[in-house]
């Protein structure tokens, strides 16, 4: 269970948001909404532990994430704005290395299967630098198919994807939620995901 | 093993972008070779200045590649992912510093005895020079990693990095060059080597931890 208590965020002198409270249980989806510059990405970076809130506390299963640190990281996958892929590595190298660095080693076959599912079959040996924006995004998202974490924090996961891929990712998120996973995401697109509970968090 | 993966990854990247590696090596070769050409073929003088010149060139060469140590990973988001790894970040940093040394330090160690011939160094002094570089260049990579992490994402970071890191390099420079001079003067150089070894152990223990903390601050 992920909880946020009285979270606040400041950038310089400007206050982006304050007194943000939420609680997300297993099987729950939280959609963070708000106009550009309202602090959605800042909130997500706080939730994954990259930055610390100006005030308030983030709890994972009742304990503060800044105390848990590595134990929390082991239960969480974050996919941010940046693709998190290296241009000079091939598609399959990217997936295998990023998985290994996140703490779960996968075999060549597992990696190929995940890429196949995301419509990157036959492109495993290409360098990421030759891929299109949407394909790079898919390489980044392929980690969701191989990881075994319960909390997914996704910053605009659907951006640059085509209709087929959007559908696939929505299906993937639904399956994850059915298996008692948790998802926190931002998106400007209308999404249609069935979940046990959906929390809408509106930032000013 | 996570450390093996990060080393493998950085070596793969270095092989795919050889220009980065070659720039460092050519810089070292050219700087060291310029001195005999400009000073003239005065053997005694060349012999006396050789250890210092080689070591200063090695410091500057290894600094050339420092700002690329984390900045590429920072820009494509892979560094963010490393910070969120359930594995120890210090271990990851140690792997990256080791890969940096393999790519930029080892070529200098291999080239140094060949370049030393230009300075008419005796065979024994060449061996000592290589030994000091072998012990000293990993220290440069480890200390450099702290500077690279602290200046990450700053404008003009590459200038700042030299201001931060060069003063910390001074002890390595003194004892590295000092060992070779001591050997040529016929005095024992064991003490110098022991001190270099001590620097290496101290930086192995402290630098990855300091770098990991700096990275967390830089990415906040």
GROMACS .gro file of C-alpha atoms in nm:
model
  424
    1UNK     CA    1   0.000   0.000   0.000
    2UNK     CA    2   0.128   0.342  -0.101
    3UNK     CA    3   0.031   0.648   0.097
    4UNK     CA    4   0.108   1.015   0.061
    5UNK     CA    5   0.054   1.243   0.358
    6UNK     CA    6   0.042   1.622   0.324
    7UNK     CA    7   0.291   1.626   0.038
    8UNK     CA    8   0.423   1.959  -0.080
    9UNK     CA    9   0.658   2.056  -0.358
   10UNK     CA   10   0.839   2.384  -0.420
   11UNK     CA   11   1.052   2.486  -0.715
   12UNK     CA   12   1.264   2.783  -0.616
   13UNK     CA   13   1.020   3.023  -0.448
   14UNK     CA   14   0.717   2.886  -0.626
   15UNK     CA   15   0.492   2.639  -0.457
   16UNK     CA   16   0.374   2.375  -0.706
   17UNK     CA   17   0.135   2.193  -0.476
   18UNK     CA   18   0.075   2.134  -0.108
   19UNK     CA   19  -0.139   1.917   0.118
   20UNK     CA   20  -0.163   1.635  -0.132
   21UNK     CA   21  -0.304   1.325   0.035
   22UNK     CA   22  -0.381   0.990  -0.118
   23UNK     CA   23  -0.384   0.624  -0.038
   24UNK     CA   24  -0.351   0.348  -0.294
   25UNK     CA   25  -0.427  -0.014  -0.207
   26UNK     CA   26  -0.353  -0.337  -0.395
   27UNK     CA   27  -0.521  -0.356  -0.732
   28UNK     CA   28  -0.558   0.021  -0.735
   29UNK     CA   29  -0.484   0.264  -1.015
   30UNK     CA   30  -0.401   0.625  -0.942
   31UNK     CA   31  -0.421   0.872  -1.224
   32UNK     CA   32  -0.248   1.202  -1.161
   33UNK     CA   33  -0.407   1.482  -1.358
   34UNK     CA   34  -0.334   1.847  -1.401
   35UNK     CA   35  -0.228   2.106  -1.657
   36UNK     CA   36   0.131   2.138  -1.780
   37UNK     CA   37   0.361   2.263  -1.507
   38UNK     CA   38   0.131   2.162  -1.223
   39UNK     CA   39   0.393   1.928  -1.078
   40UNK     CA   40   0.285   1.585  -1.205
   41UNK     CA   41   0.637   1.474  -1.290
   42UNK     CA   42   0.771   1.625  -0.966
   43UNK     CA   43   0.513   1.425  -0.771
   44UNK     CA   44   0.603   1.104  -0.952
   45UNK     CA   45   0.974   1.159  -0.892
   46UNK     CA   46   0.897   1.201  -0.523
   47UNK     CA   47   0.689   0.886  -0.518
   48UNK     CA   48   0.972   0.682  -0.663
   49UNK     CA   49   1.226   0.830  -0.424
   50UNK     CA   50   1.437   1.032  -0.669
   51UNK     CA   51   1.360   1.355  -0.488
   52UNK     CA   52   1.227   1.426  -0.143
   53UNK     CA   53   0.910   1.624  -0.072
   54UNK     CA   54   0.938   1.977   0.071
   55UNK     CA   55   0.695   1.864   0.338
   56UNK     CA   56   0.502   1.550   0.416
   57UNK     CA   57   0.580   1.184   0.406
   58UNK     CA   58   0.545   0.898   0.160
   59UNK     CA   59   0.473   0.559   0.312
   60UNK     CA   60   0.507   0.216   0.155
   61UNK     CA   61   0.329  -0.052   0.360
   62UNK     CA   62   0.334   0.186   0.655
   63UNK     CA   63   0.703   0.273   0.646
   64UNK     CA   64   0.866   0.585   0.505
   65UNK     CA   65   1.027   0.520   0.167
   66UNK     CA   66   1.336   0.723   0.252
   67UNK     CA   67   1.402   0.474   0.532
   68UNK     CA   68   1.324   0.169   0.320
   69UNK     CA   69   1.535   0.282   0.023
   70UNK     CA   70   1.661  -0.034  -0.153
   71UNK     CA   71   1.377  -0.247  -0.013
   72UNK     CA   72   1.132  -0.005  -0.169
   73UNK     CA   73   1.319   0.006  -0.500
   74UNK     CA   74   1.294  -0.373  -0.516
   75UNK     CA   75   0.913  -0.346  -0.518
   76UNK     CA   76   0.886  -0.053  -0.761
   77UNK     CA   77   0.942   0.015  -1.129
   78UNK     CA   78   0.962   0.373  -1.256
   79UNK     CA   79   0.944   0.469  -1.620
   80UNK     CA   80   0.995   0.839  -1.665
   81UNK     CA   81   0.995   1.095  -1.943
   82UNK     CA   82   1.334   0.988  -2.064
   83UNK     CA   83   1.339   0.655  -2.240
   84UNK     CA   84   1.614   0.511  -2.020
   85UNK     CA   85   1.773   0.343  -2.321
   86UNK     CA   86   2.126   0.374  -2.459
   87UNK     CA   87   2.148   0.473  -2.825
   88UNK     CA   88   2.463   0.271  -2.882
   89UNK     CA   89   2.329  -0.057  -2.748
   90UNK     CA   90   2.100  -0.292  -2.937
   91UNK     CA   91   1.736  -0.334  -2.840
   92UNK     CA   92   1.793  -0.665  -2.668
   93UNK     CA   93   2.111  -0.549  -2.492
   94UNK     CA   94   1.920  -0.251  -2.357
   95UNK     CA   95   1.645  -0.467  -2.213
   96UNK     CA   96   1.876  -0.729  -2.065
   97UNK     CA   97   2.113  -0.475  -1.912
   98UNK     CA   98   1.843  -0.248  -1.770
   99UNK     CA   99   1.670  -0.553  -1.622
  100UNK     CA  100   1.992  -0.678  -1.467
  101UNK     CA  101   2.066  -0.335  -1.318
  102UNK     CA  102   1.716  -0.331  -1.172
  103UNK     CA  103   1.795  -0.654  -0.995
  104UNK     CA  104   1.646  -0.930  -1.210
  105UNK     CA  105   1.858  -1.101  -1.471
  106UNK     CA  106   1.670  -1.233  -1.772
  107UNK     CA  107   1.779  -1.477  -2.040
  108UNK     CA  108   1.806  -1.392  -2.409
  109UNK     CA  109   1.485  -1.589  -2.476
  110UNK     CA  110   1.285  -1.406  -2.210
  111UNK     CA  111   1.402  -1.074  -2.351
  112UNK     CA  112   1.314  -1.173  -2.710
  113UNK     CA  113   0.970  -1.284  -2.601
  114UNK     CA  114   0.899  -0.954  -2.425
  115UNK     CA  115   1.015  -0.757  -2.729
  116UNK     CA  116   0.811  -0.976  -2.962
  117UNK     CA  117   0.502  -0.899  -2.752
  118UNK     CA  118   0.565  -0.527  -2.782
  119UNK     CA  119   0.590  -0.548  -3.160
  120UNK     CA  120   0.968  -0.522  -3.175
  121UNK     CA  121   1.017  -0.877  -3.304
  122UNK     CA  122   1.292  -0.898  -3.568
  123UNK     CA  123   1.443  -0.568  -3.448
  124UNK     CA  124   1.625  -0.711  -3.145
  125UNK     CA  125   1.971  -0.666  -3.299
  126UNK     CA  126   1.922  -0.309  -3.418
  127UNK     CA  127   2.092  -0.023  -3.236
  128UNK     CA  128   1.836   0.188  -3.053
  129UNK     CA  129   1.969   0.501  -3.231
  130UNK     CA  130   1.803   0.389  -3.556
  131UNK     CA  131   1.460   0.339  -3.400
  132UNK     CA  132   1.170   0.584  -3.413
  133UNK     CA  133   1.048   0.772  -3.105
  134UNK     CA  134   0.758   0.533  -3.053
  135UNK     CA  135   0.980   0.228  -3.088
  136UNK     CA  136   1.224   0.365  -2.829
  137UNK     CA  137   0.934   0.414  -2.595
  138UNK     CA  138   0.841   0.049  -2.648
  139UNK     CA  139   1.195  -0.060  -2.562
  140UNK     CA  140   1.165   0.134  -2.236
  141UNK     CA  141   0.823  -0.013  -2.162
  142UNK     CA  142   0.942  -0.367  -2.234
  143UNK     CA  143   1.079  -0.368  -1.879
  144UNK     CA  144   0.723  -0.386  -1.751
  145UNK     CA  145   0.691  -0.729  -1.915
  146UNK     CA  146   0.999  -0.871  -1.747
  147UNK     CA  147   0.991  -0.708  -1.403
  148UNK     CA  148   0.824  -0.866  -1.104
  149UNK     CA  149   0.757  -0.551  -0.904
  150UNK     CA  150   0.414  -0.471  -0.764
  151UNK     CA  151   0.415  -0.090  -0.789
  152UNK     CA  152   0.453   0.071  -1.129
  153UNK     CA  153   0.507   0.447  -1.152
  154UNK     CA  154   0.464   0.560  -1.511
  155UNK     CA  155   0.513   0.914  -1.639
  156UNK     CA  156   0.317   0.958  -1.963
  157UNK     CA  157   0.362   0.596  -2.069
  158UNK     CA  158   0.137   0.628  -2.373
  159UNK     CA  159   0.306   0.925  -2.534
  160UNK     CA  160   0.434   0.861  -2.890
  161UNK     CA  161   0.270   0.517  -2.906
  162UNK     CA  162   0.035   0.410  -3.186
  163UNK     CA  163  -0.321   0.287  -3.127
  164UNK     CA  164  -0.219  -0.081  -3.123
  165UNK     CA  165   0.051  -0.023  -2.866
  166UNK     CA  166  -0.173   0.193  -2.648
  167UNK     CA  167  -0.423  -0.092  -2.643
  168UNK     CA  168  -0.153  -0.341  -2.557
  169UNK     CA  169  -0.022  -0.129  -2.269
  170UNK     CA  170  -0.373  -0.076  -2.135
  171UNK     CA  171  -0.426  -0.454  -2.140
  172UNK     CA  172  -0.093  -0.502  -1.966
  173UNK     CA  173  -0.186  -0.253  -1.692
  174UNK     CA  174  -0.524  -0.421  -1.647
  175UNK     CA  175  -0.359  -0.760  -1.606
  176UNK     CA  176  -0.112  -0.615  -1.357
  177UNK     CA  177  -0.394  -0.462  -1.153
  178UNK     CA  178  -0.588  -0.788  -1.154
  179UNK     CA  179  -0.284  -0.960  -1.009
  180UNK     CA  180  -0.293  -0.720  -0.711
  181UNK     CA  181  -0.041  -0.481  -0.861
  182UNK     CA  182  -0.055  -0.104  -0.823
  183UNK     CA  183  -0.014   0.162  -1.087
  184UNK     CA  184   0.047   0.534  -1.054
  185UNK     CA  185   0.043   0.714  -1.385
  186UNK     CA  186   0.003   1.048  -1.556
  187UNK     CA  187  -0.149   1.080  -1.898
  188UNK     CA  188  -0.330   1.342  -2.099
  189UNK     CA  189  -0.506   1.077  -2.303
  190UNK     CA  190  -0.841   0.932  -2.208
  191UNK     CA  191  -0.773   0.586  -2.077
  192UNK     CA  192  -1.005   0.295  -2.037
  193UNK     CA  193  -0.866   0.062  -1.775
  194UNK     CA  194  -1.074  -0.159  -1.551
  195UNK     CA  195  -0.944  -0.160  -1.194
  196UNK     CA  196  -1.073  -0.256  -0.852
  197UNK     CA  197  -1.030   0.103  -0.741
  198UNK     CA  198  -0.937   0.411  -0.935
  199UNK     CA  199  -0.804   0.717  -0.757
  200UNK     CA  200  -0.805   1.045  -0.946
  201UNK     CA  201  -0.557   1.295  -0.810
  202UNK     CA  202  -0.607   1.643  -0.945
  203UNK     CA  203  -0.318   1.887  -0.911
  204UNK     CA  204  -0.415   2.254  -0.933
  205UNK     CA  205   2.643  -1.002  -1.058
  206UNK     CA  206   2.543  -0.643  -1.099
  207UNK     CA  207   2.898  -0.508  -1.107
  208UNK     CA  208   2.982  -0.737  -1.400
  209UNK     CA  209   2.678  -0.611  -1.593
  210UNK     CA  210   2.770  -0.245  -1.548
  211UNK     CA  211   3.132  -0.308  -1.651
  212UNK     CA  212   3.016  -0.506  -1.954
  213UNK     CA  213   2.773  -0.230  -2.046
  214UNK     CA  214   3.029   0.051  -2.023
  215UNK     CA  215   3.288  -0.147  -2.216
  216UNK     CA  216   3.034  -0.222  -2.491
  217UNK     CA  217   2.952   0.148  -2.512
  218UNK     CA  218   3.322   0.236  -2.525
  219UNK     CA  219   3.378  -0.010  -2.809
  220UNK     CA  220   3.085   0.136  -3.003
  221UNK     CA  221   3.218   0.491  -2.952
  222UNK     CA  222   3.589   0.450  -2.987
  223UNK     CA  223   3.650   0.820  -3.050
  224UNK     CA  224   3.610   0.888  -2.677
  225UNK     CA  225   3.884   0.640  -2.587
  226UNK     CA  226   4.116   0.742  -2.865
  227UNK     CA  227   4.094   1.115  -2.781
  228UNK     CA  228   4.228   1.047  -2.432
  229UNK     CA  229   4.510   0.829  -2.557
  230UNK     CA  230   4.616   1.063  -2.839
  231UNK     CA  231   4.610   1.359  -2.604
  232UNK     CA  232   4.846   1.174  -2.370
  233UNK     CA  233   5.080   1.065  -2.651
  234UNK     CA  234   5.095   1.410  -2.807
  235UNK     CA  235   5.148   1.606  -2.485
  236UNK     CA  236   5.429   1.373  -2.375
  237UNK     CA  237   5.590   1.385  -2.720
  238UNK     CA  238   5.577   1.765  -2.747
  239UNK     CA  239   5.825   1.820  -2.465
  240UNK     CA  240   6.132   1.651  -2.620
  241UNK     CA  241   6.057   1.832  -2.945
  242UNK     CA  242   6.037   2.175  -2.783
  243UNK     CA  243   6.306   2.142  -2.518
  244UNK     CA  244   6.567   1.989  -2.747
  245UNK     CA  245   6.779   1.675  -2.725
  246UNK     CA  246   6.954   1.756  -2.398
  247UNK     CA  247   6.958   1.403  -2.250
  248UNK     CA  248   7.019   1.491  -1.886
  249UNK     CA  249   6.746   1.749  -1.879
  250UNK     CA  250   6.497   1.518  -2.053
  251UNK     CA  251   6.572   1.237  -1.810
  252UNK     CA  252   6.518   1.470  -1.516
  253UNK     CA  253   6.185   1.603  -1.636
  254UNK     CA  254   6.042   1.275  -1.772
  255UNK     CA  255   5.855   1.147  -1.463
  256UNK     CA  256   5.687   1.480  -1.401
  257UNK     CA  257   5.586   1.533  -1.762
  258UNK     CA  258   5.444   1.183  -1.804
  259UNK     CA  259   5.249   1.207  -1.481
  260UNK     CA  260   5.107   1.554  -1.551
  261UNK     CA  261   5.003   1.439  -1.898
  262UNK     CA  262   4.835   1.132  -1.745
  263UNK     CA  263   4.641   1.351  -1.499
  264UNK     CA  264   4.518   1.584  -1.771
  265UNK     CA  265   4.434   1.298  -2.008
  266UNK     CA  266   4.229   1.111  -1.753
  267UNK     CA  267   4.048   1.434  -1.666
  268UNK     CA  268   3.949   1.487  -2.029
  269UNK     CA  269   3.706   1.197  -2.019
  270UNK     CA  270   3.573   1.257  -1.668
  271UNK     CA  271   3.273   1.471  -1.752
  272UNK     CA  272   3.144   1.200  -1.982
  273UNK     CA  273   3.146   0.945  -1.702
  274UNK     CA  274   2.789   1.015  -1.589
  275UNK     CA  275   2.659   1.291  -1.820
  276UNK     CA  276   2.555   1.060  -2.106
  277UNK     CA  277   2.368   0.833  -1.867
  278UNK     CA  278   2.214   1.139  -1.706
  279UNK     CA  279   2.081   1.269  -2.035
  280UNK     CA  280   1.919   0.948  -2.158
  281UNK     CA  281   1.764   0.859  -1.823
  282UNK     CA  282   1.965   0.544  -1.755
  283UNK     CA  283   2.131   0.708  -1.454
  284UNK     CA  284   1.788   0.764  -1.302
  285UNK     CA  285   1.721   0.392  -1.338
  286UNK     CA  286   2.053   0.309  -1.171
  287UNK     CA  287   1.962   0.526  -0.873
  288UNK     CA  288   1.640   0.329  -0.838
  289UNK     CA  289   1.816  -0.004  -0.848
  290UNK     CA  290   1.758  -0.228  -0.548
  291UNK     CA  291   2.131  -0.303  -0.561
  292UNK     CA  292   2.381  -0.086  -0.383
  293UNK     CA  293   2.452   0.231  -0.578
  294UNK     CA  294   2.810   0.240  -0.445
  295UNK     CA  295   2.873  -0.095  -0.610
  296UNK     CA  296   2.736   0.034  -0.940
  297UNK     CA  297   2.958   0.341  -0.913
  298UNK     CA  298   3.259   0.122  -0.839
  299UNK     CA  299   3.180  -0.075  -1.155
  300UNK     CA  300   3.157   0.242  -1.359
  301UNK     CA  301   3.485   0.376  -1.221
  302UNK     CA  302   3.653   0.043  -1.296
  303UNK     CA  303   3.522   0.049  -1.653
  304UNK     CA  304   3.645   0.409  -1.686
  305UNK     CA  305   3.989   0.298  -1.571
  306UNK     CA  306   3.997   0.002  -1.813
  307UNK     CA  307   3.908   0.233  -2.099
  308UNK     CA  308   4.120   0.541  -2.018
  309UNK     CA  309   4.376   0.431  -1.757
  310UNK     CA  310   4.506   0.103  -1.896
  311UNK     CA  311   4.597   0.248  -2.240
  312UNK     CA  312   4.808   0.514  -2.062
  313UNK     CA  313   4.984   0.249  -1.854
  314UNK     CA  314   5.066   0.052  -2.170
  315UNK     CA  315   5.186   0.355  -2.367
  316UNK     CA  316   5.395   0.511  -2.089
  317UNK     CA  317   5.706   0.288  -2.122
  318UNK     CA  318   5.713   0.341  -2.498
  319UNK     CA  319   5.687   0.717  -2.455
  320UNK     CA  320   5.948   0.706  -2.179
  321UNK     CA  321   6.206   0.596  -2.434
  322UNK     CA  322   6.186   0.942  -2.592
  323UNK     CA  323   6.325   1.076  -2.266
  324UNK     CA  324   6.609   0.826  -2.255
  325UNK     CA  325   6.484   0.674  -1.930
  326UNK     CA  326   6.681   0.369  -1.816
  327UNK     CA  327   6.497   0.034  -1.833
  328UNK     CA  328   6.449   0.013  -1.459
  329UNK     CA  329   6.298   0.361  -1.439
  330UNK     CA  330   6.054   0.265  -1.716
  331UNK     CA  331   5.939  -0.032  -1.509
  332UNK     CA  332   5.893   0.190  -1.202
  333UNK     CA  333   5.705   0.449  -1.410
  334UNK     CA  334   5.467   0.182  -1.538
  335UNK     CA  335   5.418   0.047  -1.186
  336UNK     CA  336   5.333   0.389  -1.044
  337UNK     CA  337   5.085   0.452  -1.323
  338UNK     CA  338   4.929   0.112  -1.267
  339UNK     CA  339   4.874   0.200  -0.900
  340UNK     CA  340   4.791   0.567  -0.956
  341UNK     CA  341   4.554   0.576  -1.253
  342UNK     CA  342   4.272   0.387  -1.074
  343UNK     CA  343   4.292   0.652  -0.800
  344UNK     CA  344   4.243   0.917  -1.070
  345UNK     CA  345   3.929   0.743  -1.197
  346UNK     CA  346   3.788   0.695  -0.847
  347UNK     CA  347   3.850   1.052  -0.728
  348UNK     CA  348   3.739   1.183  -1.067
  349UNK     CA  349   3.406   1.005  -1.027
  350UNK     CA  350   3.328   1.219  -0.722
  351UNK     CA  351   3.396   1.537  -0.920
  352UNK     CA  352   3.192   1.410  -1.215
  353UNK     CA  353   2.898   1.331  -0.988
  354UNK     CA  354   2.911   1.668  -0.812
  355UNK     CA  355   2.917   1.871  -1.133
  356UNK     CA  356   2.652   1.664  -1.310
  357UNK     CA  357   2.403   1.874  -1.501
  358UNK     CA  358   2.576   2.204  -1.423
  359UNK     CA  359   2.657   2.455  -1.691
  360UNK     CA  360   3.033   2.484  -1.735
  361UNK     CA  361   3.068   2.160  -1.543
  362UNK     CA  362   3.382   2.055  -1.725
  363UNK     CA  363   3.578   2.359  -1.601
  364UNK     CA  364   3.446   2.319  -1.249
  365UNK     CA  365   3.540   1.953  -1.248
  366UNK     CA  366   3.908   2.038  -1.303
  367UNK     CA  367   3.900   2.291  -1.020
  368UNK     CA  368   3.747   2.035  -0.790
  369UNK     CA  369   3.950   1.733  -0.884
  370UNK     CA  370   4.300   1.860  -0.969
  371UNK     CA  371   4.388   1.958  -0.610
  372UNK     CA  372   4.289   1.610  -0.497
  373UNK     CA  373   4.515   1.459  -0.762
  374UNK     CA  374   4.825   1.636  -0.624
  375UNK     CA  375   4.933   1.366  -0.373
  376UNK     CA  376   4.913   1.100  -0.642
  377UNK     CA  377   5.119   1.320  -0.873
  378UNK     CA  378   5.386   1.387  -0.612
  379UNK     CA  379   5.437   1.027  -0.510
  380UNK     CA  380   5.393   0.888  -0.862
  381UNK     CA  381   5.659   1.111  -1.014
  382UNK     CA  382   5.861   1.095  -0.692
  383UNK     CA  383   5.898   0.716  -0.713
  384UNK     CA  384   6.056   0.734  -1.057
  385UNK     CA  385   6.289   1.018  -0.953
  386UNK     CA  386   6.391   0.826  -0.641
  387UNK     CA  387   6.471   0.522  -0.851
  388UNK     CA  388   6.687   0.722  -1.090
  389UNK     CA  389   6.867   0.883  -0.799
  390UNK     CA  390   6.945   0.535  -0.670
  391UNK     CA  391   6.733   0.564  -0.356
  392UNK     CA  392   6.464   0.310  -0.272
  393UNK     CA  393   6.118   0.382  -0.405
  394UNK     CA  394   5.926   0.133  -0.189
  395UNK     CA  395   5.786   0.404   0.036
  396UNK     CA  396   5.643   0.593  -0.262
  397UNK     CA  397   5.478   0.279  -0.397
  398UNK     CA  398   5.335   0.192  -0.056
  399UNK     CA  399   5.183   0.537  -0.029
  400UNK     CA  400   5.033   0.508  -0.377
  401UNK     CA  401   4.889   0.172  -0.273
  402UNK     CA  402   4.746   0.335   0.038
  403UNK     CA  403   4.583   0.609  -0.172
  404UNK     CA  404   4.432   0.338  -0.392
  405UNK     CA  405   4.288   0.148  -0.097
  406UNK     CA  406   4.154   0.462   0.068
  407UNK     CA  407   3.986   0.581  -0.251
  408UNK     CA  408   3.847   0.232  -0.320
  409UNK     CA  409   3.682   0.242   0.020
  410UNK     CA  410   3.559   0.602   0.022
  411UNK     CA  411   3.514   0.729  -0.334
  412UNK     CA  412   3.224   0.501  -0.445
  413UNK     CA  413   3.029   0.597  -0.137
  414UNK     CA  414   3.098   0.970  -0.182
  415UNK     CA  415   3.011   0.946  -0.552
  416UNK     CA  416   2.683   0.766  -0.482
  417UNK     CA  417   2.579   1.035  -0.232
  418UNK     CA  418   2.674   1.312  -0.475
  419UNK     CA  419   2.471   1.148  -0.751
  420UNK     CA  420   2.163   1.138  -0.531
  421UNK     CA  421   2.204   1.508  -0.457
  422UNK     CA  422   2.269   1.598  -0.822
  423UNK     CA  423   1.958   1.421  -0.945
  424UNK     CA  424   1.727   1.557  -0.681
   0.00000   0.00000   0.00000
